XYZ file of C-alpha atoms in Angstrom:
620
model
C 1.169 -5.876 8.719
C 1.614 -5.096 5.028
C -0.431 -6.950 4.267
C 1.366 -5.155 4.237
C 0.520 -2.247 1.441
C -0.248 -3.598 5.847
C 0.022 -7.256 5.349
C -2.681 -5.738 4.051
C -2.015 -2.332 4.624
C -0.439 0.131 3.216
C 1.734 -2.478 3.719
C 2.395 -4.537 1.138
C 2.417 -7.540 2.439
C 4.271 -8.375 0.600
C 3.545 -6.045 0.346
C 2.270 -7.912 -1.624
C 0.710 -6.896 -4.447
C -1.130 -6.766 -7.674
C -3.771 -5.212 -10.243
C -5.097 -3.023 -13.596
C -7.662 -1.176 -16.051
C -10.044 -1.246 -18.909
C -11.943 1.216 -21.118
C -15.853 0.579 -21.343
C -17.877 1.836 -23.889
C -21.631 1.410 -23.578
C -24.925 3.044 -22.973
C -26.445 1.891 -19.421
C -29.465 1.154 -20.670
C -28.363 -0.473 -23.708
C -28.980 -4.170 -24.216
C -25.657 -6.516 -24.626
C -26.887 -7.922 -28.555
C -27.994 -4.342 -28.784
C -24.828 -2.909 -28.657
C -23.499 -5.329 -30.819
C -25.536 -4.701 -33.537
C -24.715 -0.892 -33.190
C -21.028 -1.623 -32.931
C -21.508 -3.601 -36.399
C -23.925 -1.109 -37.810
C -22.080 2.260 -36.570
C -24.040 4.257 -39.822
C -26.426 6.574 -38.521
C -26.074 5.870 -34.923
C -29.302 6.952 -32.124
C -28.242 9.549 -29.523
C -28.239 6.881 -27.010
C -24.977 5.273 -29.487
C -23.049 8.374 -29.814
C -23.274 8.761 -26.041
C -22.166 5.447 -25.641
C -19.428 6.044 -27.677
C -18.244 9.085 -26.022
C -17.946 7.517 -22.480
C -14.452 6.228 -22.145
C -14.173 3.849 -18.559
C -10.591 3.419 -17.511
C -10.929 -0.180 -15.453
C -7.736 -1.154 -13.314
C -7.595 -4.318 -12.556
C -6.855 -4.833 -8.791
C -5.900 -7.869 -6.769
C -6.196 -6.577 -3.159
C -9.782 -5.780 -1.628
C -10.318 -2.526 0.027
C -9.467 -2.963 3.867
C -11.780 0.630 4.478
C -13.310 3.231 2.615
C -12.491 5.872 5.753
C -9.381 7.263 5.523
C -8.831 7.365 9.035
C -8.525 3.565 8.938
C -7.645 2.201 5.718
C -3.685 0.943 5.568
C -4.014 -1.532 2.740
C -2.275 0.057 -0.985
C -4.980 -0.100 -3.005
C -6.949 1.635 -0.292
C -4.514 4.685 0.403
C -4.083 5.185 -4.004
C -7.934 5.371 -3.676
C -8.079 7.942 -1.031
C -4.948 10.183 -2.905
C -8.164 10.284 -5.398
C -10.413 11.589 -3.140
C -9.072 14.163 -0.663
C -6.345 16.252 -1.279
C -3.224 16.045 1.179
C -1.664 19.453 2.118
C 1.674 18.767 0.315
C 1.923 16.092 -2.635
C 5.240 14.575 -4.398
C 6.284 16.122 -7.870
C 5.844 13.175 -10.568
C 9.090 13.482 -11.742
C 11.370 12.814 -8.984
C 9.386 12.825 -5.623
C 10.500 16.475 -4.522
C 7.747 18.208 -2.607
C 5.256 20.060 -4.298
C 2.053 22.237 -3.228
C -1.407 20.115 -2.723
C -4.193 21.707 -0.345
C -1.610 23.971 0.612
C 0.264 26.263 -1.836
C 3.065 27.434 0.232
C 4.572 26.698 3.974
C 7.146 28.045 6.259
C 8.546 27.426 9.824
C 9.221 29.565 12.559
C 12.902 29.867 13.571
C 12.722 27.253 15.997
C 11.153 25.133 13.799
C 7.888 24.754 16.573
C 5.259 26.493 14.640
C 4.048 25.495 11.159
C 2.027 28.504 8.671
C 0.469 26.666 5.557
C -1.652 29.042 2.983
C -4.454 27.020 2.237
C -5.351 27.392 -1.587
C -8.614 29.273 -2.150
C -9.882 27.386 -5.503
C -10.166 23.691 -3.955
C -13.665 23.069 -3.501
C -15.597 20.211 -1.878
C -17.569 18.134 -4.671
C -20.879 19.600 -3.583
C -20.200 22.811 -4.318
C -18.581 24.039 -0.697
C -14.939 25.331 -0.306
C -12.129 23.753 1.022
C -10.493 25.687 3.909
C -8.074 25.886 6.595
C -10.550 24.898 9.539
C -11.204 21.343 7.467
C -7.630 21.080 7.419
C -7.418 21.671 11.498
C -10.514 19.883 11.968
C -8.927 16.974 10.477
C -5.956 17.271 12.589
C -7.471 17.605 15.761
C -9.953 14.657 15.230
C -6.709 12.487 14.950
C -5.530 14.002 17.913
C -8.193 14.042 20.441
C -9.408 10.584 18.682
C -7.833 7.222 19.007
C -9.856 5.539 16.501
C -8.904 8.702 13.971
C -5.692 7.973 14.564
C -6.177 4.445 13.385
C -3.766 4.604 10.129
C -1.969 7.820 10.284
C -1.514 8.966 13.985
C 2.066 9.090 13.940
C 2.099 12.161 12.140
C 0.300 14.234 14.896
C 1.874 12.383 18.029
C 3.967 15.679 18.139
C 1.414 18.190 17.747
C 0.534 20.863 20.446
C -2.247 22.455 18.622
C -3.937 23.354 15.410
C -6.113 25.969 14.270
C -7.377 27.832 11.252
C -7.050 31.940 12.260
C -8.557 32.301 8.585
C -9.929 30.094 5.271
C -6.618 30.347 4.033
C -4.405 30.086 6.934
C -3.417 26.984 9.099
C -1.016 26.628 12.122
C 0.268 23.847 13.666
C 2.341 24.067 16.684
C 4.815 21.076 17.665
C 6.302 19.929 20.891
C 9.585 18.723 19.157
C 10.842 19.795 15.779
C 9.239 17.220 13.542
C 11.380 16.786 9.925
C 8.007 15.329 8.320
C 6.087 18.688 8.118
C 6.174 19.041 4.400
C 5.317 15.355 4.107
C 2.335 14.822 6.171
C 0.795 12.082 4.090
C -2.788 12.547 5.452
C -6.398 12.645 3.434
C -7.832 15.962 4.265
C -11.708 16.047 4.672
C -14.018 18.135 5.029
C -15.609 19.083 8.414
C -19.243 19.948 7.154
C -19.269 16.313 6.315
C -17.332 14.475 8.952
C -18.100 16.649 12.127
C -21.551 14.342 11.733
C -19.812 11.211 12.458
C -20.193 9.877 15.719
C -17.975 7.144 15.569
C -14.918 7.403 13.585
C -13.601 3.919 14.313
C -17.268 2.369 13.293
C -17.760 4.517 10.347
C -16.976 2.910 6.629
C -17.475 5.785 4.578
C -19.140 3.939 1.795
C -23.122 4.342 2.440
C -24.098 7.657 0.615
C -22.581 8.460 -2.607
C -21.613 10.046 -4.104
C -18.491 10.988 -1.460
C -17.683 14.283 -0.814
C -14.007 15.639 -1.783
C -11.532 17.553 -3.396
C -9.672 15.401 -4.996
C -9.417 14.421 -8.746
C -11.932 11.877 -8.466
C -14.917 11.648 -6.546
C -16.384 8.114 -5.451
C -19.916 7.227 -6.993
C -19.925 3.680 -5.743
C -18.425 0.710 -4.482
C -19.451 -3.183 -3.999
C -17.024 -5.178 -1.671
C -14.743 -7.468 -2.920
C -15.943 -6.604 -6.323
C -15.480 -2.616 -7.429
C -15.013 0.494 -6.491
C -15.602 3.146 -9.229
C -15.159 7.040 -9.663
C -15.908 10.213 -11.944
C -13.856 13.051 -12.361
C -14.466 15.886 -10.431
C -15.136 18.878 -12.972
C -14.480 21.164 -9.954
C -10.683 19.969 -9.427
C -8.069 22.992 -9.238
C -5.563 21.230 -10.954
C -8.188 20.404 -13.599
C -10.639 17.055 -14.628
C -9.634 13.889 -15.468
C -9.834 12.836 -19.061
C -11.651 9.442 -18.580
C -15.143 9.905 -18.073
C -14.927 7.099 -15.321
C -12.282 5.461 -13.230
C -12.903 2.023 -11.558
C -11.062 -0.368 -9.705
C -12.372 -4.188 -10.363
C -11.057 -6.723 -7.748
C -9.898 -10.436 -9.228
C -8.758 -12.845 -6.981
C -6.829 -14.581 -9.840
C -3.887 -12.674 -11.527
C -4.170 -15.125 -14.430
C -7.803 -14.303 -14.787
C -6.715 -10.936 -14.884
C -4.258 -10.862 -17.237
C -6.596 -13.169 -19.870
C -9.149 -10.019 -19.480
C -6.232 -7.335 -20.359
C -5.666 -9.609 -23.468
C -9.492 -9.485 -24.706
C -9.929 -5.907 -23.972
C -12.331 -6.081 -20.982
C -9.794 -4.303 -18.623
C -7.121 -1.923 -19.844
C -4.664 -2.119 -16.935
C -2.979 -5.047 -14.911
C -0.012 -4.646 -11.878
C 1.869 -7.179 -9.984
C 2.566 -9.017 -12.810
C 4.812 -12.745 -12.679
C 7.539 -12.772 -14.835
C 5.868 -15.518 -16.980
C 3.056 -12.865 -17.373
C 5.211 -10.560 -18.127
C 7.840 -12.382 -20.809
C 4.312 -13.378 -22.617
C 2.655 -9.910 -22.924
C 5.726 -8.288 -23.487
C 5.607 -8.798 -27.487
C 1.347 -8.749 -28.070
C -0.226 -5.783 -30.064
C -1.650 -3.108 -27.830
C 0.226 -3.872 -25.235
C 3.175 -2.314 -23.012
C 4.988 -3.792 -20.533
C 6.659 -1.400 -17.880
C 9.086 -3.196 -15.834
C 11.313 -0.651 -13.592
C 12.555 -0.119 -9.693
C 9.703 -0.503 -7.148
C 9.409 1.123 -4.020
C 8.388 -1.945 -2.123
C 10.075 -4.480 -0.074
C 9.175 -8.226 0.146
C 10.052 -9.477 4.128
C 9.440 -12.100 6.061
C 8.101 -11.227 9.548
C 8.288 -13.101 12.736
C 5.638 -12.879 15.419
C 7.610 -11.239 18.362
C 4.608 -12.616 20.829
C 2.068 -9.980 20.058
C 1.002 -6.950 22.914
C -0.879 -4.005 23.438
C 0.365 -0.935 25.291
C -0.996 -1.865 28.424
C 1.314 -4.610 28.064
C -1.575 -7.533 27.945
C 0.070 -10.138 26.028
C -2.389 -11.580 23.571
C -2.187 -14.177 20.058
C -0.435 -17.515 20.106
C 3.052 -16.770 18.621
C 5.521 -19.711 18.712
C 7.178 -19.156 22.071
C 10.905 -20.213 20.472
C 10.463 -17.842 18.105
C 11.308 -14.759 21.176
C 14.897 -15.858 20.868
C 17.239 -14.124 18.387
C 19.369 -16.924 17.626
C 16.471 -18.774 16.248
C 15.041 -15.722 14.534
C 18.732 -15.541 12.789
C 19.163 -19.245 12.346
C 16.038 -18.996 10.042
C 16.837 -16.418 7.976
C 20.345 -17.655 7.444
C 18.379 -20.851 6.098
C 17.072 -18.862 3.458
C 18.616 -18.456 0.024
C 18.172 -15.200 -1.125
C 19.826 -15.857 -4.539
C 17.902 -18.729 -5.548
C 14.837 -16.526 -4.643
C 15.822 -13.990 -7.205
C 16.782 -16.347 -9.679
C 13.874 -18.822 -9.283
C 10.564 -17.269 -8.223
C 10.952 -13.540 -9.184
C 13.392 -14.303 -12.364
C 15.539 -11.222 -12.794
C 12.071 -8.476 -11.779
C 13.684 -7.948 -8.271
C 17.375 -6.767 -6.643
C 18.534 -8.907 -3.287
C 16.835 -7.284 0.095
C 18.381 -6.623 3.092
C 17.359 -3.479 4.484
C 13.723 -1.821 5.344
C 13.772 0.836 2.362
C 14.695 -0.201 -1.469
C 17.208 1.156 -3.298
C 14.904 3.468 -5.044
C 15.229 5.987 -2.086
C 18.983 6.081 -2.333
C 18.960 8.772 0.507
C 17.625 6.249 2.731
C 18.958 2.866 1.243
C 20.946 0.965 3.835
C 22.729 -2.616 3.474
C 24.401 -4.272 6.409
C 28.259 -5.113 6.497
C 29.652 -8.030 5.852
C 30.356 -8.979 9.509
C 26.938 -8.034 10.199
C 25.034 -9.854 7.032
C 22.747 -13.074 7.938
C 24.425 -14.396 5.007
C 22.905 -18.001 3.691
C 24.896 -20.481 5.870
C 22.337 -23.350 6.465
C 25.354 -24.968 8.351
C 25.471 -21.681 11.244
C 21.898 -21.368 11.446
C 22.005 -25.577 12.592
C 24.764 -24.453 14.769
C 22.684 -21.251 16.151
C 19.559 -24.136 16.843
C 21.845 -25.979 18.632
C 22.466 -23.302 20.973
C 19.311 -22.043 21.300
C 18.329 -25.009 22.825
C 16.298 -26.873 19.873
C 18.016 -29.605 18.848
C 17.016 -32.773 16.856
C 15.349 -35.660 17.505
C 16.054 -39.374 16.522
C 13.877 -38.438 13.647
C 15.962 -35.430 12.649
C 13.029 -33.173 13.923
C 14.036 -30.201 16.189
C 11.832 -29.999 19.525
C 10.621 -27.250 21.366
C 10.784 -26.634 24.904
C 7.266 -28.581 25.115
C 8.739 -31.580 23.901
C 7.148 -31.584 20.505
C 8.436 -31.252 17.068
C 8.718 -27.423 15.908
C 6.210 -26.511 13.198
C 5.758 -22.979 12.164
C 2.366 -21.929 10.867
C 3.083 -18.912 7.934
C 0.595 -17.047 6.785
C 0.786 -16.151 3.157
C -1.661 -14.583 0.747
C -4.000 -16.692 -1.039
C -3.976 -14.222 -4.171
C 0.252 -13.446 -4.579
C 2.217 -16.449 -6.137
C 4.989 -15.455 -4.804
C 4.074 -16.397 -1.313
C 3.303 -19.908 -2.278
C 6.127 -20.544 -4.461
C 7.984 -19.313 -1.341
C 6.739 -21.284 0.881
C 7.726 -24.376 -0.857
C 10.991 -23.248 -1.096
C 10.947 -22.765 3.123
C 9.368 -25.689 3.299
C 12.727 -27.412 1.685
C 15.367 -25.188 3.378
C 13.976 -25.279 7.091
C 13.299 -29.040 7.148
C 16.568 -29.670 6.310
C 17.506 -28.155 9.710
C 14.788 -30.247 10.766
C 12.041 -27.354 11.196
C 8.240 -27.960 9.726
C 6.050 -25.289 8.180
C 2.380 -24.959 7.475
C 1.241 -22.479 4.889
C -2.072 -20.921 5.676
C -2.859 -18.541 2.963
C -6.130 -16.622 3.300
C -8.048 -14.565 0.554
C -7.800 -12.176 4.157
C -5.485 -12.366 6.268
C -5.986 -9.230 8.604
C -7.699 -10.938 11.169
C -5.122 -13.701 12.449
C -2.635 -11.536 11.828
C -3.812 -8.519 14.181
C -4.849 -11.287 16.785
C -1.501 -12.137 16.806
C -2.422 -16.076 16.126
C 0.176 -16.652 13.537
C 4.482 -17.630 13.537
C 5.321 -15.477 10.768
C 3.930 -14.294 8.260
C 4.748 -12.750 4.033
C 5.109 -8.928 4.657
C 6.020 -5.657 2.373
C 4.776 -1.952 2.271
C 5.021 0.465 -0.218
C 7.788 2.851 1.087
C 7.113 7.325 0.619
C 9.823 9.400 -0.384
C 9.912 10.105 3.365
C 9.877 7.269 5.204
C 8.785 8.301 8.407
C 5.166 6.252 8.175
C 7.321 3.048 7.425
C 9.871 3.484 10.283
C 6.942 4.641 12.762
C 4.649 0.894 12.433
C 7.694 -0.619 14.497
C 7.509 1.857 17.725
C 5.845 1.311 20.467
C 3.451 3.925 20.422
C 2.047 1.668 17.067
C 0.932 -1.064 19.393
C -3.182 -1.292 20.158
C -3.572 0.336 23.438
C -5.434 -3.051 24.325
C -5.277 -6.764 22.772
C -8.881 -5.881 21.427
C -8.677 -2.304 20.098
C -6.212 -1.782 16.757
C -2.985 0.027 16.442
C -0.585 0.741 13.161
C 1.678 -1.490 14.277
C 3.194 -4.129 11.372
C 3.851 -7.102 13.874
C 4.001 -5.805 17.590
C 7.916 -4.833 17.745
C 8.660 -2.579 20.587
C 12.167 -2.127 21.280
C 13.331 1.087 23.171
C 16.657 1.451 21.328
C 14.624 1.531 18.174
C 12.081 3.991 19.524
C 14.836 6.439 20.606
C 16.375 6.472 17.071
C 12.803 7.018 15.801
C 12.552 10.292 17.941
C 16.121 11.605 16.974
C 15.273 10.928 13.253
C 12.017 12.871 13.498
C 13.547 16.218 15.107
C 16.723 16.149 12.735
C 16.332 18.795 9.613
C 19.535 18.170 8.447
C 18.895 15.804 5.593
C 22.075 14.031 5.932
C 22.132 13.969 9.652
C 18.713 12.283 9.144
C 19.422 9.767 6.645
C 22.266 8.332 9.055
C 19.882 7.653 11.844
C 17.338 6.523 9.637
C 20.183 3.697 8.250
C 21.057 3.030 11.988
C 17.086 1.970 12.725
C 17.691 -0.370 9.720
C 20.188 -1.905 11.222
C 18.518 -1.987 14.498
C 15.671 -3.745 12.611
C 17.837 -6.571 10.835
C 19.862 -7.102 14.164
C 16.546 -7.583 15.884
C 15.674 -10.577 13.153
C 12.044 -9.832 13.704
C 11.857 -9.012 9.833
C 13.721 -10.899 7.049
C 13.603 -8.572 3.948
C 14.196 -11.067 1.243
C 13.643 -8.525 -2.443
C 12.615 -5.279 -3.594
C 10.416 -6.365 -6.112
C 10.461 -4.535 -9.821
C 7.031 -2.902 -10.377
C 5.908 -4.947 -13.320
C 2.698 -4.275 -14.761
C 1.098 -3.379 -18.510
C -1.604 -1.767 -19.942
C -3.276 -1.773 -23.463
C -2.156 0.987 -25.914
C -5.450 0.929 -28.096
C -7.284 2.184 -24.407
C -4.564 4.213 -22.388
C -2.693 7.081 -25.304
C -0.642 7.888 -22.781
C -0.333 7.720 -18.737
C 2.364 9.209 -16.529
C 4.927 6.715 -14.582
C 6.883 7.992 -10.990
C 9.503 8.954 -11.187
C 9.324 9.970 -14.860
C 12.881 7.513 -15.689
C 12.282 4.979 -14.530
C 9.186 4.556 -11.662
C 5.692 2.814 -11.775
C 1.908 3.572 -12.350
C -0.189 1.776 -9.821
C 0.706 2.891 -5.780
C 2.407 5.846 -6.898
C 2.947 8.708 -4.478
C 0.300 11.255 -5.497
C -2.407 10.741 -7.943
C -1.063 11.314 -11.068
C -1.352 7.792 -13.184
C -4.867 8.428 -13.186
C -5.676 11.742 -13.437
C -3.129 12.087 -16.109
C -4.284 8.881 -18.206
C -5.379 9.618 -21.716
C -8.201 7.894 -23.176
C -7.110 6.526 -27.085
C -8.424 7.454 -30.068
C -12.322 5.648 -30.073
C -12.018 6.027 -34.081
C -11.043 2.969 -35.206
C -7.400 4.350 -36.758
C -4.364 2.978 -35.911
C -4.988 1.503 -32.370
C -8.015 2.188 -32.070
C -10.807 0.616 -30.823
C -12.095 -1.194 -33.695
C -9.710 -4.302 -33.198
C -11.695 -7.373 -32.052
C -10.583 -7.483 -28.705
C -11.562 -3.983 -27.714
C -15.122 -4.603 -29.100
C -14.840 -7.665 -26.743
C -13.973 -5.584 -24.165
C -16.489 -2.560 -25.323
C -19.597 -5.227 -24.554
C -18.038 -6.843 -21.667
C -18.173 -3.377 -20.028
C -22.480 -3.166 -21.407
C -22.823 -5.638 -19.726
C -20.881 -4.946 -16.538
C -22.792 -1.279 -16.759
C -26.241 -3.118 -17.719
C -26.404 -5.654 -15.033
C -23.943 -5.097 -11.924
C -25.007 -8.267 -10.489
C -21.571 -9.788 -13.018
C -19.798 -8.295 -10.121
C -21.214 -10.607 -7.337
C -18.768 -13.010 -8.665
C -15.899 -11.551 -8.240
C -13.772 -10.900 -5.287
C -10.485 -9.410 -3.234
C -6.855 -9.743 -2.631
C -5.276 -10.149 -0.510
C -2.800 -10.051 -3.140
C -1.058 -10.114 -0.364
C -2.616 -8.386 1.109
C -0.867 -4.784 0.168
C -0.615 -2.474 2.876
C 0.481 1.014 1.704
């Protein structure tokens, strides 16, 4: 449930999301007047100052709260980008155009009948304590998902087809399928390391964020983290591919993107995403400031609870029962003006949904025809009402099979505008066909939405170059294997034409063979009406020039910084010149923002105050 990023996952829900950074400059120990004085007195400067000068913070700005810190469980975006920091994956996505490149593994190869998988794990990736990364924490990994349900929390799909693993050397790692399985290059899984994790006796229990700082092998390594506040990281000096330039990395959580963007503009945070167009239109033009608006690779939907199961089939939540017909699934999202959506709420930063992946992955990019298009026809979705069975009342409202008046309860995201400017917007279309909604947007919205106690609900997810984690939260296998327990499913679809698609799609190797079936679970999807995919959202966000030199953006024509695929935003960010020429940091707001960070680094109880997003709720 992207949120959504899921609703909060990975998923975006709307996938929803939003966020951004800031460079602090300041001794820990140093005072708040202290450090002004210095910074208005920089002759002669005390060790203690130059130090503080030399410490460059890179502070993103994030409006989603981290779901997990164990990356067996975590689903929500800003979650996942963290993790990509922190463990290395065995393959990783070139920055330029998403083609495959080596991570923990340096090369790969299949056997001729495409059942058994030899990866050369590198030899210079080390653990951040000092311990090498090999082959058997690769396998361990592996097999922990696959003997364990709760390790297979967020990313079981990928090992549903494995026979075995194991590690006949350091460098060496086999994995044997059952099927061919197309997503070997792109197994998007943390890898970590066994010395570490072999202690845990509880996977599903275990939050990873006690004892810092975190071991990995990633560019980053964790150093601490306060919920719903930060989460903040230091380069790893050990990294293969080499440091990071900032001397710190951290991820500060505001519930408000205005209150957000206002700290971007004093200097106090160097980086904001999920920006509103009037956000964007008024940063566009300040000093210090860019503005990167370009193709996302999220969708905005809106999903329908299908009346929510587990695998044992246990029906569980409280799912509007007339919401289990197609017709009325249809008849709402014929009721919906797509058009006016694009126009109105997202201005011009977003291109018309439709299908499940955005136009960014052409390959994969799917639109229905025009005989099969839930076009907006408010006067056919009446119609399809009528013939469902709901008609009006004397008072024009339509009643359910209970005898009372149909309201829907939606479940937005207290932190995305979007989902509330929505809403009003449903709120006008559907009563007209004589339908009542009630928006309940949560700061969290995880919990109703896994219990299955909501009508629909603001999705999205960040979509991979493959797609294969995307298409596998609709299968059946995704469901919680009881109402209690929890699964990777988005919103408890299980369809059996859908899941036999899935399979073909994930034993194909012939790209183009692939992408067909891929488009034909698309279409499955829309016919089923279960999710409305209204936009693919631009990634808008912006970041201060007189903090970040320079930053890399994926794909390198046109793509985005924050939820990329891969790490390379932030381990690629350059700090800007601290001397006070031409952007530097002696312009008033970045001495703002140079004692707003003392302070932060001098008393971290500023942090109690602040809090997560839900920003929808990202999933991945």
């Amino acid at each position: 449930m992207s949120t959504p990023e899921q609703h909060v996952r990975g998923r975006s829900c709307p996938d929803s999301p939003r966020f951004s950074t800031v460079r602090l400059l300041a001794a820990a120990s140093a005072a708040s007047l202290t450090l002004v004085a210095a910074l208005a007195s920089p002759l002669n400067p005390t060790p203690q100052q130059a130090a503080a000068k030399e410490k460059t913070v890179l502070t993103v700005a994030v409006a989603q709260s981290v779901d997990s810190l164990n990356p067996f469980l975590a689903t929500r975006l800003v979650s996942t980008s963290i993790h990509r920091l922190m463990y290395e994956y065995l393959t990783n996505y070139d920055p330029k155009d998403a083609h495959v490149v080596p991570g923990l593994a340096t090369t790969w190869k299949s056997s001729p009948d495409k059942l058994t998988w030899t990866y050369t794990i590198r030899s210079d990736s080390r653990w951040s304590d000092g311990r090498q990364a090999t082959a058997e924490d690769a396998a361990w990994t592996f097999n922990k998902m696959m003997t364990d349900e709760g390790a297979a929390t967020a990313n079981g799909s990928f090992v549903s087809n494995f026979r075995k693993v194991t590690a006949p050397s350091p460098t060496e790692l086999v994995i044997e399928l059952k099927r061919p399985q197309a997503t070997m290059t792109a197994l998007d899984v943390p890898i970590v390391p066994e010395h570490i994790w072999e202690k845990v006796k509880d996977i599903s229990k275990f939050t990873n964020d006690r004892d810092f700082p975190v071991v990995g092998n990633g560019p980053f390594v964790l150093t601490d983290y306060k919920p719903d506040s930060y989460v903040r990281l230091k380069p790893n000096k050990s990294f293969w591919r080499g440091a990071p330039r900032f001397d710190e990395l951290v991820f500060k959580y505001y519930k408000d993107g205005d209150a957000a963007v206002a700290a971007l503009q004093k200097g106090e945070v160097s980086f904001v995403s999920g920006l509103t167009p009037a956000q964007a239109n008024a940063l566009k033009n300040q000093q210090n400031i860019k503005v990167n608006d370009a193709p996302g690779r999220r969708f905005y939907a809106l999903a329908t609870n299908p009346g929510a199961r587990a695998r044992n089939n246990e029906k569980f939540g409280d799912g509007h029962p007339s919401l289990l017909d197609v017709r009325v699934r249809h008849a709402l999202f014929m009721a919906v003006d797509r058009t006016a959506l694009l126009d109105k709420v997202f201005q011009g930063h977003a291109v018309q949904g439709a299908g499940y992946i955005p136009p960014r992955f052409s390959t994969y990019f799917w639109k229905p025809s025009a005989g099969q298009e839930l076009a907006y026809d408010p006067a056919k979705a009446a119609r399809l009402l009528d013939e469902a069975g709901y008609r009006k009342n004397g008072d024009g409202k339509r009643i359910g099979k209970d005898g009372k008046p149909i309201t829907y309860r939606i479940l937005c995201h207290a932190t995305d505008p979007n989902d509330k400017a929505i809403g009003q917007y449903l709120r006008e279309w559907w009563g007209k066909l004589g339908i009542g909604i009630t928006l309940d947007c949560r700061d969290n919205v995880t919990d109703p939405w896994l219990a299955g106690k909501y009508d629909l609900a603001f999705d999205g997810w960040s979509v991979n170059p493959d797609p294969d984690f995307v298409l596998s939260i609709h299968t059946c296998a995704a469901l919680p294997a009881t109402p209690k327990a929890t699964g990777a499913t988005d919103d408890f679809i299980c369809d059996k034409q859908y899941d036999a698609l899935y399979a073909r799609q994930l034993a194909e190797y012939d790209p183009a063979k692939r992408a067909d079936i891929v488009k034909q679970m698309e279409s499955r999807l829309y016919d089923l009406g279960y999710m409305n995919v209204m936009a693919y959202p631009n990634a808008v966000e912006t970041y201060r020039t007189d903090q970040i030199r320079s930053i890399t953006i994926m794909p390198e024509k046109a793509g985005n910084i924050y939820g990329q695929d891969g790490y390379w935003s932030w381990w690629s960010a350059v700090p800007a010149d601290s001397g006070g020429s031409s952007g530097g940091s002696s312009s008033a707001g970045v001495v703002a923002g140079i004692v707003a960070g003392a302070v932060i680094l001098a008393g971290a109880g500023l942090f109690a105050a602040l809090r997560r997003r839900a920003t929808a709720e990202d999933r991945e």
